[in-house]
CSV table of C-alpha atoms and ligand atoms in Angstrom, one decimal:
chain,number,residue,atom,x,y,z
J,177,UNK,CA,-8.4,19.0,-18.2
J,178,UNK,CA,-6.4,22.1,-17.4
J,179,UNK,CA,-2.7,21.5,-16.9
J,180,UNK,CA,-0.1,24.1,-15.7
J,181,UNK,CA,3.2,25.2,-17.1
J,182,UNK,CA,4.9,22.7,-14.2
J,183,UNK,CA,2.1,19.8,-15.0
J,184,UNK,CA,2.7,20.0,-19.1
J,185,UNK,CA,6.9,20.0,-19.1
J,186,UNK,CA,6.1,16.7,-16.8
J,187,UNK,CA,3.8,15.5,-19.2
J,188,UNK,CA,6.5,16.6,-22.2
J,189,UNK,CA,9.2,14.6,-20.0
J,190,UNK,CA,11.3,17.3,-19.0
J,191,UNK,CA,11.5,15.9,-15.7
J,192,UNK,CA,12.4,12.3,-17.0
J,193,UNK,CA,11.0,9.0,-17.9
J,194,UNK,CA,9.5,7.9,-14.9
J,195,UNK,CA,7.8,11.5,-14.0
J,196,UNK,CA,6.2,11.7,-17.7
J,197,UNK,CA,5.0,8.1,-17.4
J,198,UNK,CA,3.5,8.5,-14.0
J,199,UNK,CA,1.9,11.9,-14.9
J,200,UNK,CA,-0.1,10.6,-17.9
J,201,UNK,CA,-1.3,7.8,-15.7
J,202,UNK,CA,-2.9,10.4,-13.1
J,203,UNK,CA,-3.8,12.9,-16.4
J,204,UNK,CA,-5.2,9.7,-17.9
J,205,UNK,CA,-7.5,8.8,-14.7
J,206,UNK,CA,-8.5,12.8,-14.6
J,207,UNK,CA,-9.7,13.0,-18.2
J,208,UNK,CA,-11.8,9.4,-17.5
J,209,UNK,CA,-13.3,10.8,-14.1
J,210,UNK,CA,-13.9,14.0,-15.9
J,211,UNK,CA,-11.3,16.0,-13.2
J,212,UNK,CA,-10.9,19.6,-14.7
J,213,UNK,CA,-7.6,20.1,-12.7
J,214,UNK,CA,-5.7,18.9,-10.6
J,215,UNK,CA,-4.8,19.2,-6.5
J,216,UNK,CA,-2.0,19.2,-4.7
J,217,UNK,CA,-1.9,16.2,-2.0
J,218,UNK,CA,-0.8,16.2,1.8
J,219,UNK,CA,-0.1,12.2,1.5
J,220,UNK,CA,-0.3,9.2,-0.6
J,221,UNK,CA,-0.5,5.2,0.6
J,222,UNK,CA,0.2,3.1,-1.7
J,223,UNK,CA,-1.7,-0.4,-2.5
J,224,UNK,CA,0.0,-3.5,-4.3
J,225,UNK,CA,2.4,-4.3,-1.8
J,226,UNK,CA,2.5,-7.5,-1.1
J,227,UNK,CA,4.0,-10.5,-3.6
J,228,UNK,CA,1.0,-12.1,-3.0
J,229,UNK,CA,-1.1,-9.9,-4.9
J,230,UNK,CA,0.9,-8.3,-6.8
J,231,UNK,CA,3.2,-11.2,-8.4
J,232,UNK,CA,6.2,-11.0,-10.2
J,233,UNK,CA,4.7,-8.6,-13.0
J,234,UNK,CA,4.1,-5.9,-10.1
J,235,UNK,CA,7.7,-6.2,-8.7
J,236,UNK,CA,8.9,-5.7,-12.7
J,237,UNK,CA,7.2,-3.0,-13.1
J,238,UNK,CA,8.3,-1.1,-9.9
J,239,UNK,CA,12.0,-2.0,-10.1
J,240,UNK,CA,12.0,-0.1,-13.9
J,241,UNK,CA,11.2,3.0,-12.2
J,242,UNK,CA,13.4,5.6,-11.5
J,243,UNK,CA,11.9,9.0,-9.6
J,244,UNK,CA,11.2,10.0,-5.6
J,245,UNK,CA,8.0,10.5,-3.7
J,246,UNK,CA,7.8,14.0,-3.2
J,247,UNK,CA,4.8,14.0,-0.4
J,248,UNK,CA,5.1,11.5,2.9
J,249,UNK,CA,4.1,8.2,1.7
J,250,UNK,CA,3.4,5.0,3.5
J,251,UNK,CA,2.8,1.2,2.1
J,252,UNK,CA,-0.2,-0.9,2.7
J,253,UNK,CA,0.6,-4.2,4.6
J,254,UNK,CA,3.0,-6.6,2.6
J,255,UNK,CA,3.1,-10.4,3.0
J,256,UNK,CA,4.7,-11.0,5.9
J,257,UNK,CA,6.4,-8.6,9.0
J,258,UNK,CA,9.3,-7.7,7.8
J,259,UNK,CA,11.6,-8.9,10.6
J,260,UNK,CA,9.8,-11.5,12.1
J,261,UNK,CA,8.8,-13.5,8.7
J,262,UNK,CA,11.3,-16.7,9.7
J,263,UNK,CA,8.9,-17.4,12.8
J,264,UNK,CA,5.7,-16.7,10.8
J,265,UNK,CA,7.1,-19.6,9.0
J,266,UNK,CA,6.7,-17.4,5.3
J,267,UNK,CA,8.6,-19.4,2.5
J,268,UNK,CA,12.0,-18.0,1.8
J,269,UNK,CA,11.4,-18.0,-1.8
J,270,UNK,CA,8.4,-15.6,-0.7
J,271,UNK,CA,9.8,-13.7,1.7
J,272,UNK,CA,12.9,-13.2,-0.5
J,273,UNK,CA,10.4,-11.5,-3.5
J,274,UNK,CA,8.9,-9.8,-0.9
J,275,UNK,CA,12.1,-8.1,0.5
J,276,UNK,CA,12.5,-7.3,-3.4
J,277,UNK,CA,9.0,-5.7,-3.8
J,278,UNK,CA,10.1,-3.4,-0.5
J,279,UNK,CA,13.4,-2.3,-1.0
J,280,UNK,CA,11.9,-1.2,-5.2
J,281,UNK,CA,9.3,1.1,-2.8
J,282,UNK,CA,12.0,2.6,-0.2
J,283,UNK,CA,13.7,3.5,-3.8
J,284,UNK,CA,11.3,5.2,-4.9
J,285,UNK,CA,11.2,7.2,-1.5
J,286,UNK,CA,7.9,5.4,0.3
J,287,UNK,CA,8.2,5.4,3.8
J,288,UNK,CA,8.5,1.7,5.3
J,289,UNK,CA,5.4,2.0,7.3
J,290,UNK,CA,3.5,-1.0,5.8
J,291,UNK,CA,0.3,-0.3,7.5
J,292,UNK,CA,-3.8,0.2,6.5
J,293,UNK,CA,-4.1,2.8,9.6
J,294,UNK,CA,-1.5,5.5,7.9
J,295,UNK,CA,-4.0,8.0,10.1
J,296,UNK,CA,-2.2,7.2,13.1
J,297,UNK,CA,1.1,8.2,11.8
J,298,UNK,CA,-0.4,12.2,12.1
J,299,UNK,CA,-0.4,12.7,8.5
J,300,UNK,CA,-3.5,14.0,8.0
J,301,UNK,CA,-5.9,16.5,8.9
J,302,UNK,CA,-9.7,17.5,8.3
J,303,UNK,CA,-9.7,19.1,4.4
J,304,UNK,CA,-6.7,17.5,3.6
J,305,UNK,CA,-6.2,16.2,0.2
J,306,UNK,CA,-4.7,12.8,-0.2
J,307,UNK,CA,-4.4,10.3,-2.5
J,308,UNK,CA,-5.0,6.7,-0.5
J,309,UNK,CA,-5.3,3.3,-2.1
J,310,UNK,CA,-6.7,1.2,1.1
J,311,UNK,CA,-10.0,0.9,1.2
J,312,UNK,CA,-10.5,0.8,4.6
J,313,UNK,CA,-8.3,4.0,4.9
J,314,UNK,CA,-9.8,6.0,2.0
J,315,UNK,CA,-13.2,5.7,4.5
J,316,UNK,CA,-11.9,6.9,7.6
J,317,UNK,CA,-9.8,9.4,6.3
J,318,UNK,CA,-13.1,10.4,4.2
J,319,UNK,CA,-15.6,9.9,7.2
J,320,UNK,CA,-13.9,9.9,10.7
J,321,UNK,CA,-11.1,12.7,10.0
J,322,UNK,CA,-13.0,14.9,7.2
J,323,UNK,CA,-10.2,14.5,4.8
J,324,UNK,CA,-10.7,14.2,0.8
J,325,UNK,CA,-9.4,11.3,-1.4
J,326,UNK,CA,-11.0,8.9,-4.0
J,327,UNK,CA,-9.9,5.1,-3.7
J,328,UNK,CA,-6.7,5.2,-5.7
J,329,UNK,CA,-5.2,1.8,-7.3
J,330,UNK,CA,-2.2,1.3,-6.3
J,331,UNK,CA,-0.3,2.8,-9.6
J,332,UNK,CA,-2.3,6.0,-9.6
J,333,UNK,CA,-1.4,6.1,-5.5
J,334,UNK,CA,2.2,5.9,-6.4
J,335,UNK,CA,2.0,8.2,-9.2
J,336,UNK,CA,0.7,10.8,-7.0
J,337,UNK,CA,3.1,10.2,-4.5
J,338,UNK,CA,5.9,11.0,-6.9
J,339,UNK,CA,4.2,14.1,-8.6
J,340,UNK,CA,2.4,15.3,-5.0
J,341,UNK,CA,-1.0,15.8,-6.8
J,342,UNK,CA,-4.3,14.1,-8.0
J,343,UNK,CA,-7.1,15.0,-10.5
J,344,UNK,CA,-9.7,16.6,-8.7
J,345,UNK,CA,-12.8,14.1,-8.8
J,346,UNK,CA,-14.8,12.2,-6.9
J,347,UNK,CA,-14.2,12.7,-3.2
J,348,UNK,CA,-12.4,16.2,-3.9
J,349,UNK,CA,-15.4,17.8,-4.2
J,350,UNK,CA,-17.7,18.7,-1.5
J,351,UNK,CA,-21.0,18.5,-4.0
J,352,UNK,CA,-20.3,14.4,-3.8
J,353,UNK,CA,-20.0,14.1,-0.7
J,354,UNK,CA,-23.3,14.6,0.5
J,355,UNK,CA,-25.5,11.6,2.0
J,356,UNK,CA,-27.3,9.8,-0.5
J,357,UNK,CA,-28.8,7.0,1.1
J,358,UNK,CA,-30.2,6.8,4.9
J,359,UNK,CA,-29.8,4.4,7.0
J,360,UNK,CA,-31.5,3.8,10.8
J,361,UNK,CA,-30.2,1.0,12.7
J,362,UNK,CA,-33.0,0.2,15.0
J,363,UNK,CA,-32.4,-1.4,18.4
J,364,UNK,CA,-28.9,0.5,18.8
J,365,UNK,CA,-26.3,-1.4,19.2
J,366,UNK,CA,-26.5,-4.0,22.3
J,367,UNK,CA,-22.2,-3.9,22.1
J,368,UNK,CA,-19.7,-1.5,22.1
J,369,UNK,CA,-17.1,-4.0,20.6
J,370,UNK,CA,-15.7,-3.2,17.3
J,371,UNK,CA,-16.8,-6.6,15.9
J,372,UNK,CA,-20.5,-5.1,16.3
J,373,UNK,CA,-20.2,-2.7,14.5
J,374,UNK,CA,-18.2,-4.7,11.7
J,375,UNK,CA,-21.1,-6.6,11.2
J,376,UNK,CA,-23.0,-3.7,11.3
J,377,UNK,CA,-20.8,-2.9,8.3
J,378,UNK,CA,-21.0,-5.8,6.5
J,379,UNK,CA,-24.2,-6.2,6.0
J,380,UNK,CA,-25.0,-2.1,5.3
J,381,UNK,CA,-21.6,-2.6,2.4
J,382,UNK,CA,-24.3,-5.3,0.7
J,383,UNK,CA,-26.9,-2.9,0.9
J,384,UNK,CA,-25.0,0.5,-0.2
J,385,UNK,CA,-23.2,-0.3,-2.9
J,386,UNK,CA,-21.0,2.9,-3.9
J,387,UNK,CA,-23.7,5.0,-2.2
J,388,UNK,CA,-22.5,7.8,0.6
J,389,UNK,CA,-25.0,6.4,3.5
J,390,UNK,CA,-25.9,8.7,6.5
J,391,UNK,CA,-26.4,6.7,9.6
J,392,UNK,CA,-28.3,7.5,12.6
J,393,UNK,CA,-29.1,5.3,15.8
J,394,UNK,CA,-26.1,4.6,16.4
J,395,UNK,CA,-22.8,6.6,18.3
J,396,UNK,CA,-19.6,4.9,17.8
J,397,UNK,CA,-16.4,6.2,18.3
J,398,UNK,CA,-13.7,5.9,16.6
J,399,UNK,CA,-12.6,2.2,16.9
J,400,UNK,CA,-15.8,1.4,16.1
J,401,UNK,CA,-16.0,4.1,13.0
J,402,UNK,CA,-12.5,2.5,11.8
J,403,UNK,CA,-13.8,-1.3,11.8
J,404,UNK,CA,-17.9,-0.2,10.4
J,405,UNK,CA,-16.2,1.7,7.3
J,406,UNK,CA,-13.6,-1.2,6.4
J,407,UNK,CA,-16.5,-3.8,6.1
J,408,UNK,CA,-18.5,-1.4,4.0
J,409,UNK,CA,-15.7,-0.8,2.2
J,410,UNK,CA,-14.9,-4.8,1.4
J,411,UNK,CA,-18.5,-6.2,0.8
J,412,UNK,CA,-19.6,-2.9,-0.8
J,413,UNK,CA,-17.5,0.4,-2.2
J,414,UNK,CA,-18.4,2.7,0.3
J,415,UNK,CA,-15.6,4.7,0.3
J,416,UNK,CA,-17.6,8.0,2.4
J,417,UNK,CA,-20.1,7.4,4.9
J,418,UNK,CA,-21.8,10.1,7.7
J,419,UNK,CA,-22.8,9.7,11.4
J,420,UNK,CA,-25.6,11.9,12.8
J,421,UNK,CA,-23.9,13.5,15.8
J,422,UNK,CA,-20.6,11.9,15.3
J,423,UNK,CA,-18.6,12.7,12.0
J,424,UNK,CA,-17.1,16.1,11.1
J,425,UNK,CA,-18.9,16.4,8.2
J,426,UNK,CA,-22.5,14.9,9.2
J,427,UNK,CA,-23.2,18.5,10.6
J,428,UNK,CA,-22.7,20.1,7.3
J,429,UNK,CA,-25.3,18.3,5.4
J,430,UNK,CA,-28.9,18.6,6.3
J,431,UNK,CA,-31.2,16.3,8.9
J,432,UNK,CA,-33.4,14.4,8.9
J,433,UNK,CA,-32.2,13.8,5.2
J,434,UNK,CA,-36.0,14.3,3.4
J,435,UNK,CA,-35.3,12.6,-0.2
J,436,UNK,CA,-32.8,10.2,0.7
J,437,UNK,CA,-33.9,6.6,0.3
J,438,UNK,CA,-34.3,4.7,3.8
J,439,UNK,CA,-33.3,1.4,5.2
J,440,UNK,CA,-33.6,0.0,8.4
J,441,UNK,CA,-31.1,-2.5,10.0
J,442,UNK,CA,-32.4,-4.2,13.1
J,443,UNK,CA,-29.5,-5.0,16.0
J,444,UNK,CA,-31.1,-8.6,15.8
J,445,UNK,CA,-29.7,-8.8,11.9
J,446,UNK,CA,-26.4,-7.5,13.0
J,447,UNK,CA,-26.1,-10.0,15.8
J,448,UNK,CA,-27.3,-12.8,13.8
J,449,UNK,CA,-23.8,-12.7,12.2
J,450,UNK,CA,-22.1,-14.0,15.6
J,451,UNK,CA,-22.1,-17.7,16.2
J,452,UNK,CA,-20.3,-19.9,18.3
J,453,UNK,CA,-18.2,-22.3,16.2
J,454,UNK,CA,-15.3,-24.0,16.7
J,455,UNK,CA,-12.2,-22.5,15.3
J,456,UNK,CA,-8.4,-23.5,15.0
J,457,UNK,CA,-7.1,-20.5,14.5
J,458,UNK,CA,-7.7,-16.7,16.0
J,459,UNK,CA,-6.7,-12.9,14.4
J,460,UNK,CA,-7.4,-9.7,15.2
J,461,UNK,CA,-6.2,-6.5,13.7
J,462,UNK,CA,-8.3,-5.3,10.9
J,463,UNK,CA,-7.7,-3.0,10.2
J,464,UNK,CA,-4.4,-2.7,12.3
J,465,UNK,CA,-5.1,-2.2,15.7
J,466,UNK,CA,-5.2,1.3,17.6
J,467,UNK,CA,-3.1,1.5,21.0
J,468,UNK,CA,-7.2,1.1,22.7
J,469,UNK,CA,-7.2,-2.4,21.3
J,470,UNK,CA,-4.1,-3.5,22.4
J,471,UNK,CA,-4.8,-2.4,25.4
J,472,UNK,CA,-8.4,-4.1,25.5
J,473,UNK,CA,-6.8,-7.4,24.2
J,474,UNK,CA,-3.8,-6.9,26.9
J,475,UNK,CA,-6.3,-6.9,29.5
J,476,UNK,CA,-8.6,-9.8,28.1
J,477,UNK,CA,-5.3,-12.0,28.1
J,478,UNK,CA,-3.5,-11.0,31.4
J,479,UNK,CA,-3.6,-14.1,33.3
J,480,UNK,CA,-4.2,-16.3,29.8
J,481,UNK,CA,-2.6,-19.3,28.1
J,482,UNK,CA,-3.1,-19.4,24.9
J,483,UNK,CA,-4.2,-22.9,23.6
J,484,UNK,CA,-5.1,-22.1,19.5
J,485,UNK,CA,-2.9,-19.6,17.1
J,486,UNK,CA,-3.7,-15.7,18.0
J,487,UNK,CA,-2.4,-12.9,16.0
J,488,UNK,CA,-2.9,-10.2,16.5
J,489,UNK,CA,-1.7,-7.4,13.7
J,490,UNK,CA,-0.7,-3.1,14.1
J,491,UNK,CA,1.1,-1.0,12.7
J,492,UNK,CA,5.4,-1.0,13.7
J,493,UNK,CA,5.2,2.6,15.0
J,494,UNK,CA,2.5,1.9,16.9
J,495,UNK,CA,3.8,-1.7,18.1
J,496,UNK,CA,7.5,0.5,18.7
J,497,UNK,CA,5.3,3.1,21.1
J,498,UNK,CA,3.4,0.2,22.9
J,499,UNK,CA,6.1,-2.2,23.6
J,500,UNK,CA,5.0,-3.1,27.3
J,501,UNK,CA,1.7,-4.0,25.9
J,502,UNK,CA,2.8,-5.8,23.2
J,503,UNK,CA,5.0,-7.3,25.8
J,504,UNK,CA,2.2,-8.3,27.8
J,505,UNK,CA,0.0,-9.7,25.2
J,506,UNK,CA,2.9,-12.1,23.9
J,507,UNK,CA,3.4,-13.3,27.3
J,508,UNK,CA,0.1,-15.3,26.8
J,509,UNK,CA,2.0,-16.9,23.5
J,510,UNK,CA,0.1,-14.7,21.2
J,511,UNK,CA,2.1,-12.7,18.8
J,512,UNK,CA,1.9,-9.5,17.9
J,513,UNK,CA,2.9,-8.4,14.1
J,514,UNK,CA,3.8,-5.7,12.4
J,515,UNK,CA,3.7,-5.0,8.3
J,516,UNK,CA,0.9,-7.4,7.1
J,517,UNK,CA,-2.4,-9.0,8.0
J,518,UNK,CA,-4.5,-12.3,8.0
J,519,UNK,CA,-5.8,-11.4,4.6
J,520,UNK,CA,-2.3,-10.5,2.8
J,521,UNK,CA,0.0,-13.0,4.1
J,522,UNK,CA,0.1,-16.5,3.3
J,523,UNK,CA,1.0,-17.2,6.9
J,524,UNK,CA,-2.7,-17.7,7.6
J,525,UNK,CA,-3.6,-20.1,4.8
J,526,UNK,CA,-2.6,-23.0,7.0
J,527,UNK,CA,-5.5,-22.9,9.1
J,528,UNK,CA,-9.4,-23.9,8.1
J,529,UNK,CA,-11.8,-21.8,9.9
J,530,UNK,CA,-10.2,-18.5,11.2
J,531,UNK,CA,-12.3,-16.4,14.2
J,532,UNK,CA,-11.8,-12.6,13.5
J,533,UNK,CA,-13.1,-9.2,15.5
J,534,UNK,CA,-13.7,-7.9,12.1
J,535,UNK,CA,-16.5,-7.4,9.2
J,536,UNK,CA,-13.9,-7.2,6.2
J,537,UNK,CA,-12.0,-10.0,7.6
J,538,UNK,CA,-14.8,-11.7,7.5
J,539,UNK,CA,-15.8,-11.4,4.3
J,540,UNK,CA,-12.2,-11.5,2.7
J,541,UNK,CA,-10.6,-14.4,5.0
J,542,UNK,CA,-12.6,-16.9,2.4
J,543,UNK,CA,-11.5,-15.9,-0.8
J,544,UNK,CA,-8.2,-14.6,0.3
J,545,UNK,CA,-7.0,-17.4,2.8
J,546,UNK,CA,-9.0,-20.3,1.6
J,547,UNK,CA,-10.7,-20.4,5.1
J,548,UNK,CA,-13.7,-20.8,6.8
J,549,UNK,CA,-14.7,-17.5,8.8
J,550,UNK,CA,-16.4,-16.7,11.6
J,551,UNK,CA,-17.4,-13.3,13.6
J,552,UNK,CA,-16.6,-12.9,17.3
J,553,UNK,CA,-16.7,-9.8,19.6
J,554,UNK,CA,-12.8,-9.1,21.0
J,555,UNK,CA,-13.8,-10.7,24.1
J,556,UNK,CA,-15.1,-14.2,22.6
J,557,UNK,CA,-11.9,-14.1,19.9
J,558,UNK,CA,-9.7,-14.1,23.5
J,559,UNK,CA,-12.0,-16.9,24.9
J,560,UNK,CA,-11.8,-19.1,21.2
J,561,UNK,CA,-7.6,-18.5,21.5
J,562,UNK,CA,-7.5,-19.7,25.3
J,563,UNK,CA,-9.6,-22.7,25.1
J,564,UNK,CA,-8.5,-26.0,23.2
H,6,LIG,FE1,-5.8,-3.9,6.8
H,6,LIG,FE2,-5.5,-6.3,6.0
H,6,LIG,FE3,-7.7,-5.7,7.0
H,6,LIG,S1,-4.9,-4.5,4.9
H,6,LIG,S2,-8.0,-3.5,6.6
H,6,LIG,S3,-5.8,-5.7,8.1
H,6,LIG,S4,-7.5,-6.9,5.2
């Protein structure tokens, strides 16, 4: 791997401890992937945030560090919103560790936007390079926005952060990002509800694997785009997928895609996946919702009571901007949080079967929050809340 002048005296540990440990992790991940150099980045977010999965090792580790981010960098979601975590009712022990496992970040100069939709913050453009830990991120900065960046753990994310580069790999180049699977979904989609096309999602991740999958037969925009990539991302590693029509980069590869294997998903597969069930708990917001969703649950609720738990999770910038709607959603007795979600907080562990507007919540809500799982469109998730 070829190192500059700069990237060797880092290496060396003329820029101190911290620098020369994080620069042999990203030089160490380059020589593995094969990177031959490496790029500068526009913006990292950083995985391994919350106490709950990364433990007291995690918050060890970051503590001992001693260096700045030198690119903007945001957090993933963390256990618990940081300034409502009392009535959340997040153990103090918890939230305390948790406060610990922030205030290490903000040292290292990460920005305290805990959040898996970093794209709404304007931090990125088409061709940018970034270096993004969250899955669900990595595919719509790769997909929806036409930016470049591999799915970083959360150490190599941080590293990057604090050096401002990557190794060149993977996603960098534009030879691997070509389509190499094809898949038609026949039927079209009967919904234009994000949940549809989150179950679209998780049933092509179980198909895909780590492939690059082209779609066609289908024209979602970008809610939709944001929730079908996070569920390929969680029950598969799709980190890159294409839209005939609709994604930046579809147009720059070839179509119809003669080659590429085919598959065929029906609409009457993907809406096989919603069934009513009785639920004691509701949440939507995964990935964080976009200022169009809260207004589409604002909407649903005006008017509402609700009877069962509702959360409902976004970014804080975006929940600082919209503050009438989250206003009027909480008026119903749903809450609105910032920070965290259903599958990284403990807060939801309480409950047993959990209705969610989302394919990777519904596949990680089982393993994550010991809970049963069941998909709804937005509008039946509202109806599930406000009945008892
Ligand atoms: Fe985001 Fe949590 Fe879902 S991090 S993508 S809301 S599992």
């Amino acid at each position: 791997m070829h190192l500059t002048g700069e990237e060797e005296a880092i290496l060396n540990g003329e820029e101190g401890e911290t620098r020369q440990q994080l620069m042999e992790i990203l030089v160490g991940v380059g020589k593995v992937f094969g990177a031959e150099e490496m790029v500068p980045i526009r913006s990292a977010q950083v995985s391994g945030a919350s106490y709950k999965t990364i433990g007291e090792w995690g918050l060890k580790w970051l503590s001992s560090l001693d260096a700045r981010a030198v690119v903007p960098a945001v957090l993933n979601p963390v256990g618990m919103d940081r300034i409502r975590w009392e009535e959340m009712n997040i153990d103090p022990a918890f939230a305390q560790k948790q406060l610990e496992v922030i205030a290490a970040y903000e040292r290292l100069g990460i920005r305290l936007e805990c959040t898996c939709t970093p794209y709404y913050l304007n931090i990125i453009e088409y061709g940018d390079h970034l270096a993004w830990s969250e899955s669900s991120a990595v595919s719509y900065a790769n997909s929806v926005i036409g930016a470049r960046t591999n799915r970083e753990g959360g150490p190599s994310a941080l590293a990057a952060a604090i050096i401002g580069k990557t190794p060149k790999y993977g996603f960098h180049l534009i030879e691997n990002r070509k389509p190499t699977m094809h898949i038609h979904v026949e039927g079209g989609p009967h919904e234009s509800d994000p949940a549809w096309y989150g179950a679209l999602g998780f049933l092509a991740g179980k198909i895909c694997g780590d492939k690059v999958p082209l779609f066609s037969g289908i024209r979602p925009g970008r809610d939709q785009l944001k929730n079908l990539g996070a569920a390929m991302a969680a029950t598969g590693a799709v980190a890159l997928y294409h839209v005939h029509g609709i994604t930046p980069e579809a147009r720059i590869f070839s179509y119809p895609t003669e080659g590429l294997e085919e598959v065929i998903i029906s609409s009457e597969e993907v809406e096989s996946l919603f069934t009513e069930e009785c639920v004691d708990a509701v949440a939507l917001g995964c990935p964080h919702c976009s200022p169009d969703e809260l207004v589409h649950v604002a909407d649903l609720l005006d008017g509402c009571i609700v009877k069962k738990p509702l959360y409902i999770f976004a970014a804080r910038d975006i929940i600082e901007r919209e503050a009438d709607l989250v206003r009027r959603i909480e008026k119903s007795g749903a809450w609105v949080y910032a920070d965290t979600c259903m599958v990284v907080s403990p807060a939801l562990e309480r409950y047993e079967r959990i209705m969610v507007n989302s394919g990777k919540a519904l596949a990680y809500v089982p393993s994550m929050c010991r809970a049963g799982a069941v998909i709804g469109t937005t509008r039946e998730c509202i109806k599930a809340a406000c009945t008892s």
